[in-house]
Amino acid sequence: MGTAERREAPEEGAAAQVTTRSDAGAPGPGATASGRGPAGAAARESGGSTGGPGGFSGKASYRPLWVEEPARRRRLPDPVRTAAVRAVLVISVTLIQAMVAFLCTLAESWLAFPMVISSVVSTILATWGVLDVWVTRQVWNQRNGVVSTPSSTARALRRERRRARRQQRAAQRTQARIRRRGGAGQLSHP
């Protein structure tokens, strides 16, 4: 025998969902401790809670299927992501070639030797791809991001730009001061 539970719709105006569940594992009609017997049914109909572990509180809570969480890490820069995708493709092709070489060797096929040679070459290319990701990331960090080391190129470049802007503003202030005074107060050479 099944019972129908009524759940509130997650959005206004949407029809309420009705789901049917069977009490296949429920104890007999005289069990009241878990709220599944006649006393439990009366409590459910009145909207109250039976207080037991299987009790029904009257109002079903809406839970979304998933909860969006903020990303823990920032997105990779474009050049680094491109190098990473390239490296993953090369590594996957290398693994496929190694598997084909292994199976050809087991089958004693003539294709085994060429596949082993191409697997060795692909392994070298895969190593290069991983190093390319690492080097690209380091170069991008040096040019665009401040790595927390005193020798960071980005920090030095930023410091130079700030110094140049400061000098330019100081020169502009000096020129503005001279113009306001109209050249008065300056010593002239005889």
Tab-separated table of C-alpha atoms in Angstrom:
chain	number	residue	atom	x	y	z
A	1	MET	CA	0.000	0.000	0.000
A	2	GLY	CA	1.435	3.357	-0.930
A	3	THR	CA	1.070	6.806	0.568
A	4	ALA	CA	1.224	10.100	-1.253
A	5	GLU	CA	3.439	12.868	0.022
A	6	ARG	CA	2.769	16.421	-1.009
A	7	ARG	CA	5.749	18.703	-1.587
A	8	GLU	CA	5.732	22.429	-2.075
A	9	ALA	CA	6.705	23.626	-5.531
A	10	PRO	CA	10.049	25.480	-5.696
A	11	GLU	CA	8.623	28.330	-7.766
A	12	GLU	CA	5.405	30.265	-7.387
A	13	GLY	CA	2.722	29.319	-9.877
A	14	ALA	CA	4.178	25.861	-10.539
A	15	ALA	CA	2.083	22.838	-9.710
A	16	ALA	CA	2.869	20.968	-6.516
A	17	GLN	CA	4.689	17.692	-7.024
A	18	VAL	CA	3.080	14.533	-5.742
A	19	THR	CA	5.281	11.477	-5.302
A	20	THR	CA	4.170	8.033	-4.283
A	21	ARG	CA	6.246	5.831	-2.058
A	22	SER	CA	5.528	2.361	-0.824
A	23	ASP	CA	5.883	1.313	2.776
A	24	ALA	CA	7.406	-2.045	1.811
A	25	GLY	CA	9.699	-2.188	4.818
A	26	ALA	CA	7.159	-0.759	7.260
A	27	PRO	CA	6.205	-2.706	10.370
A	28	GLY	CA	2.667	-4.028	10.909
A	29	PRO	CA	-0.433	-1.923	11.623
A	30	GLY	CA	0.062	-1.872	15.394
A	31	ALA	CA	3.510	-0.195	15.403
A	32	THR	CA	3.289	3.305	16.817
A	33	ALA	CA	6.839	3.928	18.058
A	34	SER	CA	8.131	4.919	14.646
A	35	GLY	CA	5.002	6.801	13.673
A	36	ARG	CA	4.000	4.350	10.954
A	37	GLY	CA	1.007	2.728	12.641
A	38	PRO	CA	-2.513	4.115	13.084
A	39	ALA	CA	-1.386	6.682	15.684
A	40	GLY	CA	1.396	7.866	13.379
A	41	ALA	CA	-1.043	8.161	10.470
A	42	ALA	CA	-3.386	10.285	12.594
A	43	ALA	CA	-0.482	12.555	13.540
A	44	ARG	CA	0.518	12.863	9.885
A	45	GLU	CA	-3.000	13.774	8.793
A	46	SER	CA	-3.280	16.455	11.451
A	47	GLY	CA	0.011	17.957	10.312
A	48	GLY	CA	1.850	17.288	13.552
A	49	SER	CA	5.054	15.402	14.119
A	50	THR	CA	5.164	11.985	15.724
A	51	GLY	CA	8.507	12.788	17.284
A	52	GLY	CA	10.005	9.440	16.250
A	53	PRO	CA	12.890	8.945	13.855
A	54	GLY	CA	10.464	8.246	10.988
A	55	GLY	CA	8.136	11.107	11.917
A	56	PHE	CA	6.736	13.514	9.373
A	57	SER	CA	7.034	17.208	10.186
A	58	GLY	CA	4.211	18.380	7.933
A	59	LYS	CA	6.293	20.730	5.734
A	60	ALA	CA	8.750	19.297	3.232
A	61	SER	CA	11.859	21.354	2.654
A	62	TYR	CA	12.978	22.175	-0.876
A	63	ARG	CA	16.559	21.240	-1.663
A	64	PRO	CA	18.113	22.231	-4.991
A	65	LEU	CA	19.877	19.578	-7.051
A	66	TRP	CA	23.208	21.345	-6.722
A	67	VAL	CA	24.629	24.363	-4.949
A	68	GLU	CA	26.965	26.609	-6.892
A	69	GLU	CA	30.167	27.371	-5.066
A	70	PRO	CA	32.667	30.060	-6.024
A	71	ALA	CA	35.769	28.852	-7.828
A	72	ARG	CA	38.647	28.180	-5.510
A	73	ARG	CA	41.293	29.109	-8.050
A	74	ARG	CA	41.346	31.778	-10.707
A	75	ARG	CA	41.162	30.859	-14.375
A	76	LEU	CA	44.492	30.134	-16.059
A	77	PRO	CA	45.851	32.844	-18.369
A	78	ASP	CA	45.183	32.202	-22.075
A	79	PRO	CA	48.757	31.294	-23.129
A	80	VAL	CA	49.137	28.907	-20.189
A	81	ARG	CA	45.764	27.291	-20.884
A	82	THR	CA	46.672	26.852	-24.572
A	83	ALA	CA	49.951	25.164	-23.634
A	84	ALA	CA	48.154	22.939	-21.110
A	85	VAL	CA	45.565	21.806	-23.670
A	86	ARG	CA	48.331	21.067	-26.161
A	87	ALA	CA	50.220	19.047	-23.545
A	88	VAL	CA	47.122	17.024	-22.598
A	89	LEU	CA	46.460	16.182	-26.258
A	90	VAL	CA	50.057	15.070	-26.828
A	91	ILE	CA	50.047	12.981	-23.640
A	92	SER	CA	46.768	11.288	-24.582
A	93	VAL	CA	48.072	10.420	-28.061
A	94	THR	CA	51.248	9.047	-26.449
A	95	LEU	CA	49.248	6.811	-24.131
A	96	ILE	CA	47.143	5.519	-27.028
A	97	GLN	CA	50.292	4.774	-29.043
A	98	ALA	CA	51.859	2.953	-26.106
A	99	MET	CA	48.729	0.820	-25.694
A	100	VAL	CA	48.639	0.001	-29.417
A	101	ALA	CA	52.361	-0.864	-29.334
A	102	PHE	CA	51.781	-3.174	-26.357
A	103	LEU	CA	48.840	-4.931	-28.019
A	104	CYS	CA	50.727	-5.273	-31.303
A	105	THR	CA	53.646	-6.799	-29.423
A	106	LEU	CA	51.344	-9.337	-27.759
A	107	ALA	CA	49.787	-10.168	-31.129
A	108	GLU	CA	53.254	-10.452	-32.707
A	109	SER	CA	52.197	-8.034	-35.430
A	110	TRP	CA	54.614	-6.363	-37.836
A	111	LEU	CA	53.220	-3.033	-36.620
A	112	ALA	CA	54.763	-3.471	-33.149
A	113	PHE	CA	58.209	-2.098	-34.008
A	114	PRO	CA	57.005	1.121	-35.739
A	115	MET	CA	54.537	1.733	-32.895
A	116	VAL	CA	57.267	1.345	-30.266
A	117	ILE	CA	59.466	3.837	-32.137
A	118	SER	CA	56.594	6.321	-32.474
A	119	SER	CA	55.756	5.862	-28.771
A	120	VAL	CA	59.318	6.807	-27.831
A	121	VAL	CA	59.141	9.916	-30.032
A	122	SER	CA	55.735	10.813	-28.578
A	123	THR	CA	57.093	10.413	-25.054
A	124	ILE	CA	59.781	12.975	-25.844
A	125	LEU	CA	57.136	15.317	-27.280
A	126	ALA	CA	54.923	14.829	-24.206
A	127	THR	CA	57.822	15.751	-21.933
A	128	TRP	CA	58.408	18.854	-24.038
A	129	GLY	CA	54.693	19.703	-23.752
A	130	VAL	CA	54.749	19.530	-19.959
A	131	LEU	CA	57.905	21.658	-19.812
A	132	ASP	CA	56.262	24.115	-22.210
A	133	VAL	CA	53.340	24.545	-19.790
A	134	TRP	CA	55.716	25.173	-16.905
A	135	VAL	CA	57.893	27.652	-18.832
A	136	THR	CA	54.862	29.500	-20.250
A	137	ARG	CA	53.411	29.832	-16.756
A	138	GLN	CA	56.679	31.151	-15.338
A	139	VAL	CA	57.074	33.665	-18.175
A	140	TRP	CA	53.479	34.867	-17.780
A	141	ASN	CA	53.945	35.297	-14.027
A	142	GLN	CA	57.166	37.245	-14.546
A	143	ARG	CA	55.613	39.576	-17.107
A	144	ASN	CA	52.118	40.098	-15.740
A	145	GLY	CA	51.837	38.948	-12.178
A	146	VAL	CA	53.808	39.747	-9.082
A	147	VAL	CA	55.418	36.623	-7.749
A	148	SER	CA	56.169	37.097	-4.087
A	149	THR	CA	59.936	37.082	-4.470
A	150	PRO	CA	62.140	40.159	-4.324
A	151	SER	CA	63.577	39.443	-7.779
A	152	SER	CA	60.239	39.617	-9.586
A	153	THR	CA	60.591	41.360	-12.950
A	154	ALA	CA	56.982	42.572	-12.795
A	155	ARG	CA	57.604	44.296	-9.471
A	156	ALA	CA	60.765	46.005	-10.779
A	157	LEU	CA	58.954	47.187	-13.930
A	158	ARG	CA	56.081	48.536	-11.858
A	159	ARG	CA	58.527	50.347	-9.570
A	160	GLU	CA	60.260	51.940	-12.582
A	161	ARG	CA	56.928	53.081	-14.033
A	162	ARG	CA	55.910	54.619	-10.700
A	163	ARG	CA	59.256	56.425	-10.430
A	164	ALA	CA	58.900	57.801	-13.983
A	165	ARG	CA	55.334	59.000	-13.272
A	166	ARG	CA	56.492	60.665	-10.041
A	167	GLN	CA	59.297	62.481	-11.859
A	168	GLN	CA	56.908	63.583	-14.599
A	169	ARG	CA	54.405	64.961	-12.068
A	170	ALA	CA	57.191	66.765	-10.195
A	171	ALA	CA	58.394	68.357	-13.455
A	172	GLN	CA	54.840	69.446	-14.299
A	173	ARG	CA	54.396	71.005	-10.842
A	174	THR	CA	57.686	72.870	-11.216
A	175	GLN	CA	56.651	74.200	-14.643
A	176	ALA	CA	53.241	75.261	-13.296
A	177	ARG	CA	54.913	77.067	-10.372
A	178	ILE	CA	57.249	78.937	-12.728
A	179	ARG	CA	54.347	79.976	-14.952
A	180	ARG	CA	52.327	81.256	-11.974
A	181	ARG	CA	55.147	83.399	-10.790
A	182	GLY	CA	55.676	84.701	-14.261
A	183	GLY	CA	59.403	84.203	-14.007
A	184	ALA	CA	59.655	86.613	-11.036
A	185	GLY	CA	62.052	85.773	-8.273
A	186	GLN	CA	64.515	84.047	-10.511
A	187	LEU	CA	68.080	85.181	-10.479
A	188	SER	CA	69.259	86.478	-13.775
A	189	HIS	CA	72.836	86.262	-14.912
A	190	PRO	CA	74.559	89.561	-15.452
